[in-house]
mmCIF file of C-alpha atoms (C1' of nucleotides) in Angstrom:
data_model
loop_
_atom_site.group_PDB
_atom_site.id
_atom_site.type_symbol
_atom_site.label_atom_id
_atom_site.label_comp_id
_atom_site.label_asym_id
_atom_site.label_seq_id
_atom_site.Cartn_x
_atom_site.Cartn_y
_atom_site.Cartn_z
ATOM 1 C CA UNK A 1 -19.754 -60.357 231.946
ATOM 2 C CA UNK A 2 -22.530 -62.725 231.715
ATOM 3 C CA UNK A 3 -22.959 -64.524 228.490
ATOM 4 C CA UNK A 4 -22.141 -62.703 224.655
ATOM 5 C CA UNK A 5 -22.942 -65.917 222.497
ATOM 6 C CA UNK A 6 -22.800 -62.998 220.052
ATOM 7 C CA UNK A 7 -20.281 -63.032 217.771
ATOM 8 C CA UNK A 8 -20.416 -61.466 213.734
ATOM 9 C CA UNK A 9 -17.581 -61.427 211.425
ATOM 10 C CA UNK A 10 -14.300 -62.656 212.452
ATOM 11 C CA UNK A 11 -11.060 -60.715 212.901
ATOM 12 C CA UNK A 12 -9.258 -60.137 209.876
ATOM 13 C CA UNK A 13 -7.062 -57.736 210.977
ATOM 14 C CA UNK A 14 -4.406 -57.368 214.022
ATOM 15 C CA UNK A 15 -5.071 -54.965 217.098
ATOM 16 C CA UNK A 16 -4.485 -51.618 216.668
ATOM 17 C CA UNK A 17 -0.850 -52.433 218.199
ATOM 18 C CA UNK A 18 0.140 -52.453 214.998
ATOM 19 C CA UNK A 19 -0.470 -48.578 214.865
ATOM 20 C CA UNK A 20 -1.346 -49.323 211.301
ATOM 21 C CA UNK A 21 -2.709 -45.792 211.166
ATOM 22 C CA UNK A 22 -5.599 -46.641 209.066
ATOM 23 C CA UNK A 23 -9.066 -45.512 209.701
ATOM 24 C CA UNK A 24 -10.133 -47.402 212.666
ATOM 25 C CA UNK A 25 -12.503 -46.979 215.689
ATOM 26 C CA UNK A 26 -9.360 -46.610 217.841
ATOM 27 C CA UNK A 27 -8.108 -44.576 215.179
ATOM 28 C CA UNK A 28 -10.129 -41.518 216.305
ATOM 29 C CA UNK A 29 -10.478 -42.715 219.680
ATOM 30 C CA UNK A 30 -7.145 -42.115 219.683
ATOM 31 C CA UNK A 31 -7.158 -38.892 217.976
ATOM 32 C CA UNK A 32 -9.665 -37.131 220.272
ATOM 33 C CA UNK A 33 -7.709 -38.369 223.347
ATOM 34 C CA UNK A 34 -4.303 -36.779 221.721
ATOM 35 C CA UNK A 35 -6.710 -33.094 221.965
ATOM 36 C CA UNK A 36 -7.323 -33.300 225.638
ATOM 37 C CA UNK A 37 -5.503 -30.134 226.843
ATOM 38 C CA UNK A 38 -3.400 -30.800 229.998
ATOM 39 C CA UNK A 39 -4.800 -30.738 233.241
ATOM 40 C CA UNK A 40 -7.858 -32.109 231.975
ATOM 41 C CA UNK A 41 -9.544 -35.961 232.041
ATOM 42 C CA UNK A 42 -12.307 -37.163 229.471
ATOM 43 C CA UNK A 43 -14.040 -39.986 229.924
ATOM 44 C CA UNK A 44 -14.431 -43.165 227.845
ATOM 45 C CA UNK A 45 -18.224 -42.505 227.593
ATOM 46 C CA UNK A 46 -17.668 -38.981 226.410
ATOM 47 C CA UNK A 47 -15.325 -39.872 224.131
ATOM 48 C CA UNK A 48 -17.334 -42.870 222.624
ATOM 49 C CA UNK A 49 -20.548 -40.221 222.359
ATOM 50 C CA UNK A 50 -18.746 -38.215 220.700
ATOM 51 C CA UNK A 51 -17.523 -40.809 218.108
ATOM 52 C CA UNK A 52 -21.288 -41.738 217.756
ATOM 53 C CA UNK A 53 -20.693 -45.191 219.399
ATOM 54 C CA UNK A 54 -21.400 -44.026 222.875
ATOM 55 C CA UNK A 55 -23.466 -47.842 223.565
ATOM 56 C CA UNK A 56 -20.035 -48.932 223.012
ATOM 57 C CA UNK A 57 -18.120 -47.218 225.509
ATOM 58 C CA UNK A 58 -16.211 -50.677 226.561
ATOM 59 C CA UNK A 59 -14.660 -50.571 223.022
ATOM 60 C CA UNK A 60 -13.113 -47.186 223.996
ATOM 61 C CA UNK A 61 -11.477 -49.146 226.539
ATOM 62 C CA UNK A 62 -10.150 -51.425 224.136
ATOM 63 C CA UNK A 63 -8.948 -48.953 221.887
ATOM 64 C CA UNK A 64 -6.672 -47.877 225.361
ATOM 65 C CA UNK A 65 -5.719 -51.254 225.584
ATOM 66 C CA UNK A 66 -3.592 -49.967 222.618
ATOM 67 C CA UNK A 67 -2.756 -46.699 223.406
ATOM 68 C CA UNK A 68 0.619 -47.348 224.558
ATOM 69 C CA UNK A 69 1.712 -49.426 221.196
ATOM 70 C CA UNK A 70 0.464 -46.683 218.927
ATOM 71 C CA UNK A 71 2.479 -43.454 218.098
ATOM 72 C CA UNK A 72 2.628 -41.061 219.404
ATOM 73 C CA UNK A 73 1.689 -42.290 222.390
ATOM 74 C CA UNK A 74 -1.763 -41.852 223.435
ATOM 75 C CA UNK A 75 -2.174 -40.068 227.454
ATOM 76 C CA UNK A 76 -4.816 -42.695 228.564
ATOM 77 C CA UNK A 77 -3.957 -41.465 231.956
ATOM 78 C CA UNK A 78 -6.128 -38.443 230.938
ATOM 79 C CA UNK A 79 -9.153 -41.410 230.567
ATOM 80 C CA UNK A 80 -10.698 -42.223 233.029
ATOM 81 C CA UNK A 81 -14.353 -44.028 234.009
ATOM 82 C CA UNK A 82 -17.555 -41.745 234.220
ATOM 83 C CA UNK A 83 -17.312 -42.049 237.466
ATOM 84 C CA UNK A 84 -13.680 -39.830 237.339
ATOM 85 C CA UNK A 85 -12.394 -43.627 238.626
ATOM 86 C CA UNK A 86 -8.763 -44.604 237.285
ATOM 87 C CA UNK A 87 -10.151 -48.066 236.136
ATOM 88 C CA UNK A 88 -7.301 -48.381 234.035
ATOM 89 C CA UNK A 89 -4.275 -47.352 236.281
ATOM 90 C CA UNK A 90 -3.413 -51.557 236.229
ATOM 91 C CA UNK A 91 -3.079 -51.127 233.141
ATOM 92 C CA UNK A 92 -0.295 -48.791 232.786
ATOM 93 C CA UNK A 93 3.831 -49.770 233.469
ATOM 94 C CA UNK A 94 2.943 -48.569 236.896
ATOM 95 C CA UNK A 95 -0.429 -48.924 238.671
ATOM 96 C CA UNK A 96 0.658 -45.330 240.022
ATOM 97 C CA UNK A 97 1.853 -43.822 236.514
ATOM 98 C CA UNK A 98 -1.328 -42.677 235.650
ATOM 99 C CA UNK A 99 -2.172 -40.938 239.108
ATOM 100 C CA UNK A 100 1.367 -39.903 239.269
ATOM 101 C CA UNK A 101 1.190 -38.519 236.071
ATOM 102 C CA UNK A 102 -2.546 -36.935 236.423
ATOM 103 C CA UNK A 103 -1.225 -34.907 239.580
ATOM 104 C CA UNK A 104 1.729 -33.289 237.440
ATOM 105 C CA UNK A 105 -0.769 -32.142 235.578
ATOM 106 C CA UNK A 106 -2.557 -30.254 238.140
ATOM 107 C CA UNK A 107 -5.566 -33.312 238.506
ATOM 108 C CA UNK A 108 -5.955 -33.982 242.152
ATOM 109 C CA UNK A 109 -6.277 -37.529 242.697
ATOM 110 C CA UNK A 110 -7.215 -39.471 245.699
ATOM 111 C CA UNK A 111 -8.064 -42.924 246.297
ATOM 112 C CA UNK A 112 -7.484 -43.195 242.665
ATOM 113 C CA UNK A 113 -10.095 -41.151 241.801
ATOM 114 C CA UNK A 114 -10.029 -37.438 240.152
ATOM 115 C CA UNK A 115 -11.983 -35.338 243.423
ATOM 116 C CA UNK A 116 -11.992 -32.460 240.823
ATOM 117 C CA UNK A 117 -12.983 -34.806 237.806
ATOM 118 C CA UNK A 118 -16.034 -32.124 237.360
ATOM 119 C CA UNK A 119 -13.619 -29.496 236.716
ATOM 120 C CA UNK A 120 -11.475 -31.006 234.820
ATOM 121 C CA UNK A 121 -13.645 -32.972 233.078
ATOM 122 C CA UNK A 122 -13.373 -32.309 229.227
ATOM 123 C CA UNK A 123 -15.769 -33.177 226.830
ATOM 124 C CA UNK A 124 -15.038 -33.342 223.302
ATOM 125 C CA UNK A 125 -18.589 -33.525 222.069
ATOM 126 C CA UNK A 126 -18.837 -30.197 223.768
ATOM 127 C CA UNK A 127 -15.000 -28.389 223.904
ATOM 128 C CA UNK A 128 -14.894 -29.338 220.253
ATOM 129 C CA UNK A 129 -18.577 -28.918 219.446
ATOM 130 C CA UNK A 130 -19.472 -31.425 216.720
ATOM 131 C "C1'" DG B 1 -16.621 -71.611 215.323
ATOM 132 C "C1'" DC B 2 -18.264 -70.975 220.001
ATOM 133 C "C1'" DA B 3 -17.553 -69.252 224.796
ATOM 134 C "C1'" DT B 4 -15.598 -65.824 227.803
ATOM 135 C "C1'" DT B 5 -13.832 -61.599 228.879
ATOM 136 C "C1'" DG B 6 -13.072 -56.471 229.024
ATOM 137 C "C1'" DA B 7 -9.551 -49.666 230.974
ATOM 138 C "C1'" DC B 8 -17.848 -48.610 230.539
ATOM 139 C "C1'" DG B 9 -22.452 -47.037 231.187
ATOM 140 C "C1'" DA B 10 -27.166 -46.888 232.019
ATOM 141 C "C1'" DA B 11 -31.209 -49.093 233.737
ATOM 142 C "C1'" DG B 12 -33.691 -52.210 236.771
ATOM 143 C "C1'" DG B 13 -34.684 -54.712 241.158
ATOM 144 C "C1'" DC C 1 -29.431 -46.598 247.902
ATOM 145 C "C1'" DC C 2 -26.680 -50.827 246.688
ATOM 146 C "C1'" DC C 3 -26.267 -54.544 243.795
ATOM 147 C "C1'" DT C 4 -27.305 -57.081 239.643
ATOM 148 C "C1'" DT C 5 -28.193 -57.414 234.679
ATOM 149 C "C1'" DC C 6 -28.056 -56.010 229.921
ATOM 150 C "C1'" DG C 7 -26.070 -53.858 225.904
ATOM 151 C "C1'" DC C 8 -22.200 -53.039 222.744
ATOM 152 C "C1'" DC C 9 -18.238 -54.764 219.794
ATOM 153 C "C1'" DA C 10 -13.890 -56.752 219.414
ATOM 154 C "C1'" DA C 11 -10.192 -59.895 220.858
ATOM 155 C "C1'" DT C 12 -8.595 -64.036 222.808
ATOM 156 C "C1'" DG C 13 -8.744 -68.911 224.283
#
DNA sequence: GCATTGACGAAGG
DNA sequence: CCCTTCGCCAATG
């Protein structure tokens, strides 16, 4: 990341690891991840489009970040990169949880990324129709 | 309070 | 066609 001398109004409230369940982006990030039907991978793009903030797809990422401290637990391992690329498989316990996981569901994955990602891509904008 | 980063994505060279 | 740069917004140092 080059240079974000960008910066607005400070933090005044904790990470979502809190789970504080108010309204929050990560709040309904979290939400439309919780609807993706097993055997089936979104994309943080999709899901940030379908939000409205889809220039903001990093902050889906973010809201990830938390996905594990929030409950019920959010299946990030359904989330991957447009690209059907588990970017955030380092993220999990395991760097192989989330392919581990995404091949119990029925997701092929190889070389950590989905090879079926176009069928089992789900988009929310579009299985849930806004 | 400013600088850097980050689980992305699209556009430009 | 591959690599670099920008944008977006929030968190962390």
């Amino acid at each position: 990341m080059k240079s974000a001398k960008k910066q607005k109004g400070i933090s005044a409230k904790q990470p979502p690891a809190k789970a504080d369940r108010k309204d929050s982006f990560f709040e309904t990030v979290y939400d439309v991840v919780r609807l993706v039907p097993k055997g089936r991978a979104t994309s943080y793009g999709a899901i940030a489009a379908y939000i409205g903030t889809k220039l903001s797809a990093r902050m889906v990422g973010w809201a990830m970040n938390a996905a594990g401290t929030v409950r019920p637990k959010v299946p990030a391992h359904r989330v991957v990169n447009r690209n059907g690329m588990l970017s955030g498989r380092h993220h999990f316990s395991t760097p192989t949880l989330m392919e581990e996981l995404l091949k119990k569901e029925g997701i092929k994955v190889v070389n950590d990324t989905i090879t079926d990602f176009d069928k089992v891509f789900w988009d929310p904008a579009k299985e849930l129709e806004l």
